[in-house]
Short mmCIF file of C-alpha atoms in Angstrom, two decimals:
data_model
loop_
_atom_site.label_atom_id
_atom_site.label_comp_id
_atom_site.label_asym_id
_atom_site.label_seq_id
_atom_site.Cartn_x
_atom_site.Cartn_y
_atom_site.Cartn_z
CA MET L 21 4.09 8.80 -12.71
CA SER L 22 3.08 11.27 -10.00
CA TYR L 23 6.23 10.57 -7.97
CA SER L 24 8.39 11.03 -11.09
CA CYS L 25 6.88 14.48 -11.63
CA TYR L 26 7.38 15.28 -7.94
CA ALA L 27 11.05 14.26 -8.02
CA LEU L 28 11.59 16.18 -11.24
CA LEU L 29 10.02 19.40 -9.95
CA PHE L 30 11.31 19.44 -6.38
CA TYR L 31 14.72 17.74 -6.60
CA ILE L 32 16.19 17.55 -10.09
CA ILE L 33 15.40 20.79 -11.92
CA HIS L 34 15.66 23.41 -9.14
CA GLY L 35 17.28 21.43 -6.30
CA HIS L 36 15.68 20.47 -3.00
CA TYR L 37 15.83 23.87 -1.25
CA GLU L 38 12.92 26.31 -1.29
CA ASN L 39 13.29 29.07 -3.88
CA PRO L 40 10.99 31.11 -6.15
CA GLU L 41 11.80 29.06 -9.24
CA ARG L 42 11.09 25.76 -7.47
CA ASN L 43 8.17 26.75 -5.24
CA THR L 44 5.77 28.32 -7.69
CA GLN L 45 2.06 28.27 -6.90
CA PRO L 46 1.23 25.57 -9.51
CA ALA L 47 4.13 23.40 -8.30
CA VAL L 48 3.16 23.59 -4.62
CA THR L 49 -0.51 23.00 -5.51
CA PHE L 50 0.61 19.89 -7.38
CA LEU L 51 2.60 18.85 -4.28
CA LEU L 52 -0.54 19.06 -2.14
CA TYR L 53 -2.62 16.95 -4.54
CA HIS L 54 0.29 14.54 -5.02
CA ALA L 55 0.57 13.96 -1.26
CA VAL L 56 -3.17 13.45 -0.75
CA ILE L 57 -3.82 11.25 -3.80
CA THR L 58 -0.74 9.05 -3.41
CA THR L 59 -1.51 8.55 0.29
CA ALA L 60 -5.08 7.53 -0.56
CA MET L 61 -3.91 5.14 -3.28
CA HIS L 62 -1.21 3.65 -1.05
CA THR L 63 -3.72 3.17 1.76
CA SER L 64 -6.08 1.43 -0.66
CA CYS L 65 -3.29 -0.92 -1.75
CA VAL L 66 -2.42 -1.78 1.84
CA TRP L 67 -6.00 -2.59 2.82
CA LEU L 68 -6.64 -4.46 -0.43
CA THR L 69 -3.63 -6.63 0.41
CA ILE L 70 -5.26 -7.36 3.76
CA GLY L 71 -8.47 -8.17 1.90
CA VAL L 72 -6.65 -10.57 -0.41
CA ALA L 73 -5.03 -12.32 2.56
CA LEU L 74 -8.39 -12.57 4.32
CA PHE L 75 -10.09 -13.91 1.19
CA ARG L 76 -7.30 -16.45 0.79
CA TYR L 77 -7.78 -17.64 4.36
CA LEU L 78 -11.55 -17.91 3.89
CA TYR L 79 -10.99 -19.72 0.61
CA LEU L 80 -8.92 -22.36 2.40
CA ARG L 81 -11.84 -22.93 4.76
CA ALA L 82 -14.43 -25.00 2.95
CA LYS L 83 -17.52 -23.41 4.53
CA TYR L 84 -16.54 -19.90 3.30
CA ASN L 85 -15.37 -21.03 -0.13
CA ARG L 86 -18.52 -19.99 -1.98
CA LEU L 87 -18.66 -16.59 -0.29
CA VAL L 88 -15.26 -15.40 -1.53
CA ARG L 89 -16.03 -16.61 -5.06
CA ARG L 90 -18.90 -14.13 -5.48
CA MET L 91 -17.82 -11.13 -7.54
CA THR L 92 -20.45 -8.92 -5.88
CA VAL L 93 -18.73 -9.45 -2.52
CA VAL L 94 -15.32 -8.72 -4.04
CA ASN L 95 -16.55 -5.55 -5.77
CA ARG L 96 -18.16 -4.28 -2.59
CA VAL L 97 -14.97 -4.86 -0.60
CA ILE L 98 -12.91 -3.00 -3.21
CA LEU L 99 -15.33 -0.06 -3.31
CA LEU L 100 -15.55 0.15 0.49
CA THR L 101 -11.76 0.02 0.79
CA PHE L 102 -11.33 2.85 -1.69
CA LEU L 103 -13.96 5.03 -0.01
CA LEU L 104 -12.53 4.51 3.49
CA SER L 105 -9.02 5.26 2.19
CA CYS L 106 -10.24 8.57 0.80
CA VAL L 107 -11.89 9.40 4.14
CA SER L 108 -8.67 8.55 6.02
CA VAL L 109 -6.69 11.23 4.13
CA ALA L 110 -9.37 13.91 4.62
CA PRO L 111 -7.56 15.51 7.63
CA GLN L 112 -4.41 15.77 5.53
CA ALA L 113 -6.32 17.54 2.74
CA ILE L 114 -8.10 19.88 5.19
CA ASN L 115 -5.08 20.71 7.32
CA TYR L 116 -2.85 22.14 4.58
CA ARG L 117 -3.16 24.88 2.02
CA VAL L 118 -0.85 26.74 -0.36
CA GLN L 119 0.46 29.97 1.19
CA LEU L 120 2.81 32.73 0.07
CA TYR L 121 6.05 33.37 1.98
CA ASN L 122 7.96 36.66 1.72
CA ASP L 123 11.67 36.64 2.53
CA THR L 124 12.50 40.14 3.78
CA LEU L 125 16.26 39.55 3.66
CA THR L 126 16.43 38.70 -0.04
CA ASN L 127 13.16 40.41 -1.03
CA ARG L 128 12.03 37.22 -2.72
CA SER L 129 8.77 35.29 -2.45
CA TRP L 130 7.72 31.67 -2.91
CA TYR L 131 4.87 29.36 -2.01
CA TYR L 132 4.78 26.55 0.54
CA LEU L 133 2.32 24.23 2.30
CA SER L 134 1.12 25.64 5.60
CA SER L 135 -1.35 24.71 8.31
CA ASP L 136 -0.73 27.78 10.49
CA SER L 137 -3.73 29.68 9.12
CA TYR L 138 -6.23 27.37 10.79
CA ASN L 139 -7.19 27.78 14.42
CA LEU L 140 -7.66 24.02 14.70
CA SER L 141 -4.35 23.20 13.01
CA LYS L 142 -2.93 21.42 16.07
CA ALA L 143 -6.07 19.33 16.49
CA PHE L 144 -6.11 18.48 12.80
CA SER L 145 -2.41 17.58 12.90
CA PHE L 146 -2.96 15.30 15.86
CA ILE L 147 -5.93 13.61 14.16
CA GLN L 148 -3.89 13.24 11.00
CA TYR L 149 -0.97 11.61 12.81
CA VAL L 150 -3.26 9.28 14.74
CA ILE L 151 -5.13 8.19 11.61
CA MET L 152 -1.90 7.69 9.66
CA ALA L 153 -0.26 5.82 12.53
CA ILE L 154 -3.14 3.54 13.46
CA ALA L 155 -5.52 3.16 10.53
CA VAL L 156 -2.95 3.36 7.72
CA LYS L 157 0.24 1.89 9.22
CA LEU L 158 0.12 -0.01 12.53
CA LEU L 159 -3.32 -1.62 12.32
CA PRO L 160 -2.65 -3.03 8.82
CA CYS L 161 0.67 -4.45 10.03
CA ILE L 162 -0.99 -6.13 13.01
CA LEU L 163 -3.72 -7.58 10.81
CA LEU L 164 -1.16 -8.75 8.27
CA PHE L 165 0.83 -10.57 10.94
CA ILE L 166 -2.35 -12.21 12.28
CA LEU L 167 -3.53 -13.27 8.82
CA SER L 168 -0.05 -14.57 7.99
CA ALA L 169 -0.09 -16.74 11.11
CA LEU L 170 -3.59 -18.01 10.27
CA LEU L 171 -2.57 -18.78 6.69
CA ILE L 172 0.50 -20.69 7.80
CA HIS L 173 -1.55 -22.62 10.36
CA ARG L 174 -4.21 -23.41 7.78
CA MET L 175 -1.65 -24.42 5.17
CA VAL L 176 0.11 -26.78 7.58
CA GLY L 177 -3.22 -28.25 8.66
CA SER L 178 -4.30 -28.82 5.07
CA TYR L 179 -1.00 -30.50 4.26
CA ARG L 180 -1.26 -32.80 7.28
CA SER L 181 -4.84 -33.71 6.31
CA TYR L 182 -3.66 -34.51 2.82
CA LEU L 183 -0.90 -36.76 4.16
CA LEU L 184 -3.34 -38.59 6.45
CA LEU L 185 -5.88 -39.05 3.67
CA HIS L 186 -3.24 -40.10 1.18
CA GLY L 187 -1.81 -42.64 3.63
CA ALA L 188 -5.17 -44.02 4.72
CA GLU L 189 -6.83 -44.52 1.34
CA PRO L 190 -5.11 -46.05 -1.66
CA ALA L 191 -5.56 -43.96 -4.76
CA SER L 192 -4.96 -44.50 -8.44
CA PRO L 193 -1.78 -43.02 -9.94
CA SER L 194 -3.72 -40.35 -11.85
CA SER L 195 -5.74 -39.35 -8.78
CA ALA L 196 -2.61 -39.21 -6.62
CA GLN L 197 -0.89 -37.05 -9.22
CA ARG L 198 -3.82 -34.65 -9.33
CA ASN L 199 -3.86 -34.41 -5.53
CA ARG L 200 -0.14 -33.70 -5.41
CA ARG L 201 -0.47 -31.05 -8.10
CA ARG L 202 -3.38 -29.40 -6.28
CA THR L 203 -1.49 -29.45 -2.98
CA ARG L 204 1.63 -27.94 -4.55
CA GLN L 205 -0.46 -25.21 -6.17
CA THR L 206 -2.16 -24.40 -2.87
CA VAL L 207 1.15 -24.22 -1.01
CA LYS L 208 2.73 -22.14 -3.79
CA THR L 209 -0.13 -19.63 -3.85
CA THR L 210 -0.18 -19.29 -0.07
CA LEU L 211 3.61 -18.85 0.17
CA PHE L 212 3.46 -16.25 -2.58
CA LEU L 213 0.81 -14.31 -0.70
CA LEU L 214 2.83 -14.58 2.53
CA ALA L 215 5.85 -13.09 0.73
CA VAL L 216 3.74 -10.14 -0.48
CA VAL L 217 2.31 -9.63 3.00
CA ALA L 218 5.75 -9.77 4.65
CA ILE L 219 7.26 -7.22 2.26
CA LEU L 220 4.36 -4.86 2.80
CA ALA L 221 4.52 -5.22 6.60
CA VAL L 222 8.28 -4.52 6.66
CA SER L 223 7.80 -1.31 4.66
CA GLU L 224 4.80 -0.06 6.65
CA LEU L 225 5.83 -0.81 10.25
CA PRO L 226 8.69 1.76 10.48
CA GLN L 227 6.39 4.46 9.10
CA GLY L 228 3.72 3.60 11.66
CA ILE L 229 6.22 3.91 14.51
CA LEU L 230 7.40 7.29 13.21
CA PHE L 231 3.82 8.59 12.96
CA VAL L 232 3.13 7.49 16.53
CA LEU L 233 6.22 9.33 17.76
CA SER L 234 5.26 12.39 15.70
CA SER L 235 1.87 12.53 17.42
CA VAL L 236 3.26 12.38 20.97
CA LEU L 237 6.66 14.09 20.77
CA TYR L 238 7.01 17.81 20.18
CA GLU L 239 8.75 18.76 16.90
CA PHE L 240 9.62 15.10 16.20
CA TYR L 241 8.01 15.34 12.78
CA ASP L 242 10.11 18.33 11.69
CA THR L 243 13.41 17.18 13.19
CA VAL L 244 13.32 13.43 12.48
CA HIS L 245 10.31 12.20 10.52
CA LEU L 246 10.57 14.80 7.76
CA GLN L 247 14.28 14.10 7.32
CA LEU L 248 13.53 10.42 6.72
CA GLY L 249 10.78 11.17 4.19
CA ASN L 250 12.82 10.30 1.09
CA LEU L 251 14.07 7.07 2.65
CA LEU L 252 10.51 6.04 3.51
CA ASP L 253 9.37 6.89 -0.02
CA VAL L 254 12.13 4.74 -1.50
CA LEU L 255 11.17 1.90 0.85
CA ALA L 256 7.53 2.10 -0.27
CA LEU L 257 8.54 2.24 -3.95
CA MET L 258 10.83 -0.78 -3.52
CA SER L 259 8.01 -2.68 -1.81
CA GLY L 260 5.68 -2.01 -4.73
CA SER L 261 8.34 -2.91 -7.28
CA ILE L 262 9.22 -6.20 -5.56
CA ASN L 263 5.54 -7.11 -5.28
CA PHE L 264 5.08 -6.43 -9.00
CA ILE L 265 8.03 -8.72 -9.81
CA LEU L 266 6.59 -11.41 -7.53
CA PHE L 267 3.20 -11.21 -9.23
CA CYS L 268 4.78 -11.40 -12.68
CA SER L 269 7.06 -14.31 -11.80
CA MET L 270 4.61 -16.50 -9.88
CA SER L 271 1.20 -15.88 -11.46
CA SER L 272 0.59 -16.84 -15.08
CA GLN L 273 -2.90 -15.38 -14.86
CA PHE L 274 -1.43 -12.03 -13.79
CA ARG L 275 0.99 -12.11 -16.74
CA LYS L 276 -1.82 -12.86 -19.18
CA THR L 277 -4.03 -10.11 -17.76
CA LEU L 278 -1.15 -7.61 -17.82
CA ALA L 279 -0.28 -8.50 -21.42
CA SER L 280 -3.91 -8.18 -22.45
CA THR L 281 -4.27 -4.83 -20.68
CA LEU L 282 -1.11 -3.46 -22.33
CA HIS L 283 -2.11 -5.00 -25.68
CA LEU L 284 1.03 -7.14 -25.72
CA SER L 285 -0.68 -10.40 -26.63
CA HIS L 286 0.26 -11.64 -30.08
CA THR L 287 -2.36 -12.72 -32.56
CA HIS L 288 -1.35 -15.12 -35.30
CA PRO L 289 -3.13 -14.84 -38.62
CA ASN L 290 -4.83 -17.95 -39.96
CA GLY L 291 -3.13 -19.90 -42.66
#
């Protein structure tokens, strides 16, 4: 919803060039809040995905199974993730403010986001780039790759153990069928999670590299990174859309919860 309003205000109605009709004070103030809030929400989603992958890996290990089933642990992880995500975007919120620009050639004025009014603007910009590059982009990608490898290793090990146990001990047809169904469900869930993790890593890694280059190369952000902003936004939106389709297609529990939340579940009267 926020991105739809942003695209409508800054691209569709008044074009994508700065002008008084497009860059009003309320519109640029909305742009600042849009950038900060969406970054915080996106960071929360990335780290929650890491949390889900970690919980899945711990779930596959028998000695941590009870730990990840406790809702208090899950709620604390979610709350901590959200709080740390808000802290990570604090330099971005501090570094920018809405400022008036006067064009002497056309005698027209409009508002824009500026960090030039702060004496520590360069330091804040550097901190912002480092946090975005490491804590929000690169570190999550590294952790996602590590957790993916651990999940694959654990899944293969569990499948081999199942084959050894199934070959060593004769089981009744019903027991063998239950074991096969449980194994298929475990493999399906793990592969589904790996697909989500891979899509997220592919969308986040290029952004992390660009933020690293922006922090070490002079004017790289203005000349290259900023020009690729729309492409990166589309990549992030596609990642979220594909993940939503994956959740809907592979998780019946997700479909039921979504239908219940949107009040789409049908109730049949008695009789």
